[in-house]
XYZ file of C-alpha atoms in Angstrom:
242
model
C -77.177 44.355 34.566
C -74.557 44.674 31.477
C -75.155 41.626 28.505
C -72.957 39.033 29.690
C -70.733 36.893 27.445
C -72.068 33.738 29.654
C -74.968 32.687 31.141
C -74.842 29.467 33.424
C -78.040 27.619 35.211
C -78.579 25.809 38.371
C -80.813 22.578 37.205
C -83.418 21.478 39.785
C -85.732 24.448 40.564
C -84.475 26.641 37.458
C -84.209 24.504 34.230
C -86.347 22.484 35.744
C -89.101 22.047 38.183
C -88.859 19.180 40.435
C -91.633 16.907 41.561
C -91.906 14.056 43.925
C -88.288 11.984 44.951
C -88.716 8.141 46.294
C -85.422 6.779 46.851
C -87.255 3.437 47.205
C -88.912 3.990 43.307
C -85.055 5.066 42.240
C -83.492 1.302 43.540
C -86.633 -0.379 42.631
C -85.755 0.497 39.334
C -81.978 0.058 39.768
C -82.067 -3.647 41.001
C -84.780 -4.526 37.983
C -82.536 -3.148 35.562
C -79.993 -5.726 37.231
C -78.594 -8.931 35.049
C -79.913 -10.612 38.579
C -82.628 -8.584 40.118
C -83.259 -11.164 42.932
C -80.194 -11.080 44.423
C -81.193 -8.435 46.810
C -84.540 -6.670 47.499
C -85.084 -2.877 47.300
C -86.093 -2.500 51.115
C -82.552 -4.247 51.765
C -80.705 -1.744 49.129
C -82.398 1.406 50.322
C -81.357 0.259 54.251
C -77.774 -0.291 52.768
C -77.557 3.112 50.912
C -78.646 5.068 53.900
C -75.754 2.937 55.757
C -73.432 4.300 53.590
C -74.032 7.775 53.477
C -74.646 8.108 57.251
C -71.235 6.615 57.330
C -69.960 8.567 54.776
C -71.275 11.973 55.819
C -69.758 11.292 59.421
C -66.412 10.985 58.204
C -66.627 14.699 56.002
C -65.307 17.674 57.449
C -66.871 21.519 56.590
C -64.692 23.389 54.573
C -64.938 27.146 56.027
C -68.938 26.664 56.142
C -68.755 24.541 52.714
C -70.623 21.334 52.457
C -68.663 18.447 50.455
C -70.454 16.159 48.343
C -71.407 12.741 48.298
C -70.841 11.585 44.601
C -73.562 9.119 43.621
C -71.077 6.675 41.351
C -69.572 5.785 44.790
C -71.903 5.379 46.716
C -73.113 3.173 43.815
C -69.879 1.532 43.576
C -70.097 0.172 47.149
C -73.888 -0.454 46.851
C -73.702 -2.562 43.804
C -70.973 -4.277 44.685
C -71.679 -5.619 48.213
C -75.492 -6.134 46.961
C -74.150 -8.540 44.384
C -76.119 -7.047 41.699
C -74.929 -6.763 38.123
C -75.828 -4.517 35.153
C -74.542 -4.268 31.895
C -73.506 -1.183 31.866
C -71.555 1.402 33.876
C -72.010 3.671 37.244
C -73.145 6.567 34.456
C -76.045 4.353 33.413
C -77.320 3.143 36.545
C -77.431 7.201 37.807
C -79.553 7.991 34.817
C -81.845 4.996 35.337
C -81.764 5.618 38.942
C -82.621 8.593 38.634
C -85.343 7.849 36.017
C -87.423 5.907 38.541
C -86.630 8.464 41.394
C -88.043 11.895 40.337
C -90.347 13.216 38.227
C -89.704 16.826 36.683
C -90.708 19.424 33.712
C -88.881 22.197 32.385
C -89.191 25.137 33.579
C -91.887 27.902 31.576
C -89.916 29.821 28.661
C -86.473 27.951 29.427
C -86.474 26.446 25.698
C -87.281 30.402 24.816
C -84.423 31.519 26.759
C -81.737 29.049 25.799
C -82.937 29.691 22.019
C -82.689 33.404 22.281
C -78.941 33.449 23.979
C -77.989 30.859 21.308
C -79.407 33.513 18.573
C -77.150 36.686 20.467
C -74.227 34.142 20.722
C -74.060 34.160 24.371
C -72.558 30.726 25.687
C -74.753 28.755 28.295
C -73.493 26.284 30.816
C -75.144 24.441 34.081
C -74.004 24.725 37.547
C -75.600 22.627 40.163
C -75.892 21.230 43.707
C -76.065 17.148 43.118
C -74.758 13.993 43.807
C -75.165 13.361 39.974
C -72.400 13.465 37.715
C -71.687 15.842 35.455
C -71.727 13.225 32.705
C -75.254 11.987 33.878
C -76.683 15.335 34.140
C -75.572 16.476 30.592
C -77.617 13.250 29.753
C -80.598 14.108 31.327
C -80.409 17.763 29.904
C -79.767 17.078 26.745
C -82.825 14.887 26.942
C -85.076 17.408 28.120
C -83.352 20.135 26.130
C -82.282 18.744 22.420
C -79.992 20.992 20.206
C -78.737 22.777 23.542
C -75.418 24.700 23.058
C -74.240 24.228 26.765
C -70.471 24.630 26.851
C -69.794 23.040 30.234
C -72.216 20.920 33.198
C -70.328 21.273 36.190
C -72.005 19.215 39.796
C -70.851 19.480 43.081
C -70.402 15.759 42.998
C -67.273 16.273 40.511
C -66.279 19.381 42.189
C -66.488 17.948 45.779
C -68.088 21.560 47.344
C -71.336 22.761 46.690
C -72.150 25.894 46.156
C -71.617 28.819 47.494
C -68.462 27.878 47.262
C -67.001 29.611 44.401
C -64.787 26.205 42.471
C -67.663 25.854 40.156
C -67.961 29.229 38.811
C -64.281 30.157 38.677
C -64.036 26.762 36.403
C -67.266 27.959 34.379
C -65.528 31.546 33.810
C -62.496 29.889 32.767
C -63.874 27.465 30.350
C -65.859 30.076 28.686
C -62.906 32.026 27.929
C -64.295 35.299 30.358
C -64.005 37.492 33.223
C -66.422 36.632 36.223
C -68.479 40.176 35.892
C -69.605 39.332 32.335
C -71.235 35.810 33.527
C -74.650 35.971 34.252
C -75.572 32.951 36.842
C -79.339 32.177 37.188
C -80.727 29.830 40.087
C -83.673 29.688 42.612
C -81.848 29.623 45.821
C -80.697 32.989 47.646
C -78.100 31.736 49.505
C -76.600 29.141 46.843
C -77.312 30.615 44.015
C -77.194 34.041 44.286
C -74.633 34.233 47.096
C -72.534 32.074 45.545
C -72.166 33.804 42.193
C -71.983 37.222 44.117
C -69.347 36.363 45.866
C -67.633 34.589 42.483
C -67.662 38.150 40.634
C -70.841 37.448 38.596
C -74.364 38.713 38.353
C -77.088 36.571 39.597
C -80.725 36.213 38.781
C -82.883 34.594 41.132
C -85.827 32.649 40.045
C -88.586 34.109 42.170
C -92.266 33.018 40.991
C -93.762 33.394 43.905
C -92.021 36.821 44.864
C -90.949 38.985 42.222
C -93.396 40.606 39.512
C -91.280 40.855 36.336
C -87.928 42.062 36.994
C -86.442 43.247 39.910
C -83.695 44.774 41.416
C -82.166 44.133 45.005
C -79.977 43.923 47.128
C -78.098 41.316 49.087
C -74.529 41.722 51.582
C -74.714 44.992 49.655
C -74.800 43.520 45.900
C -77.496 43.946 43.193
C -78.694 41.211 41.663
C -82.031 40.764 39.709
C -85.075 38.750 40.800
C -87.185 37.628 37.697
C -90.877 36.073 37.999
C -90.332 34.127 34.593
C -87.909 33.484 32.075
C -89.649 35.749 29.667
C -88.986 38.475 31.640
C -85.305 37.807 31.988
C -85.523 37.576 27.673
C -87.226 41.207 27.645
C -84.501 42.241 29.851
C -81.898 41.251 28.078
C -83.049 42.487 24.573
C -83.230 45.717 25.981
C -79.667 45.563 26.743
C-alpha cells in the first residue's frame, strides 16, 4: 500500500454498523410525520411500496452484470402521491425520517479516530455506497453521526443509477478529488462490491474483515493485492508507518 491522496468509505457495514431494518417501522413513521396521517394506513403503504418496486425492478435491464438502482425519492414520489399523504417538507426529508424509523445503527469502532487522523495528514475523505438513499440524505445522516467531517464528495448508487462494482462512482470520486485512481484508497466490507469494484477502478481497497483478518493483511483477489484490516486502528498504524 503507498499513502493515498484519497480515501473514500462504503457506509452501511464500514462507517457504520447496521442493526435491525422494518420497512413497516420506516412508513409508520413516514405517514405520522404526514399533515394527514389517516389518510392511509401503514399496512396499505408498505403493500403499495412493494407494488412499486416489484413493478419497477421488472422493467430494469442488467447492465453487463450491473444492477441499476431504485432511487428512494421516486419511489416516494409515486407512494406519496397516490397515498394522498402530505408533508411539509420535501422527498429529502421524508428519506431521512424514513429512514429514522427504519434502521437502527452505530458507528463503526475507531472510525471518528480514522477520519480525525486523515484530516490531520491532509488526506481528503469521501463516501461511496450501495443505496436507494440520496446522496443529499446520506450526507445528512453522516454528518449527524460524524460532526466536523471533511468529506469532499457522498456519492449513492441511487444518483449514479449502478451499484457498485461498477466503476461510475469511483471514476467520479477520483475526479472530484483532483487524483489518479492508484492514489485512492477505497475501504468497504464487501469482497465483491467493495473490493472488486475499486480493483477494477485502479484503486487500492481495504476490506473490513472483523471476523477474518487479525490486524492487517495482505491478499490477493483476480490477481490484485488489497489489504484486509480487523479494525480501523489497524488501518491508522498502517498508514502512519507509511
Amino acid at each position: 500500500m503507498t499513502l493515498p491522496k484519497l480515501a473514500a468509505f462504503d457506509f452501511g457495514g464500514t462507517l457504520f454498523i447496521d442493526g435491525k431494518f422494518s420497512r413497516f417501522d420506516g412508513l409508520e413513521g413516514l405517514r405520522r410525520a404526514a399533515l394527514n396521517p389517516g389518510a392511509v394506513d401503514t399496512q396499505m403503504l408498505c403493500e403499495q411500496m412493494e407494488d412499486i418496486e416489484r413493478r419497477a425492478k421488472g422493467g430494469l435491464p442488467e447492465n453487463n452484470g450491473s444492477r441499476v438502482e431504485i432511487r428512494l425519492q421516486e419511489t416516494f414520489r409515486n407512494l406519496l402521491a397516490v397515498s394522498g399523504l402530505r408533508f411539509p417538507f420535501g422527498l429529502t426529508q421524508c428519506e431521512l425520517v424514513f429512514d429514522a424509523a427504519n434502521s437502527t445503527r452505530r458507528k463503526t469502532p475507531y472510525m471518528s479516530e480514522l477520519l480525525a487522523y486523515l484530516a490531520r495528514r491532509g488526506i481528503k475523505t469521501g463516501v461511496i455506497s450501495n443505496t436507494v438513499l440520496s446522496g443529499e440524505a446520506m450526507k445528512a445522516i453522516v454528518d449527524r453521526w460524524y460532526p466536523g467531517n471533511e468529506m469532499s464528495f457522498v456519492y449513492t448508487s441511487a444518483d449514479f443509477l449502478f451499484c457498485k462494482p461498477s466503476p461510475d462512482m469511483f471514476h467520479a470520486a477520483a475526479k472530484t478529488a483532483g487524483v489518479k485512481p492508484e492514489e485512492c484508497l477505497y475501504c468497504g466490507d464487501s469482497l465483491d462490491a467493495d473490493v472488486a469494484g475499486a480493483l477494477g477502478a485502479g484503486m487500492q481497497a481495504v476490506l473490513y474483515d472483523t471476523a477474518g483478518a487479525r490486524g492487517c493483511e495482505m491478499r490477493l483477489k483476480g490477481g490484485k493485492e488489497y489489504t484486509a484490516v480487523g479494525g480501523w486502528e489497524h488501518l491508522i498504524a498502517m498508514l502512519e508507518g507509511l
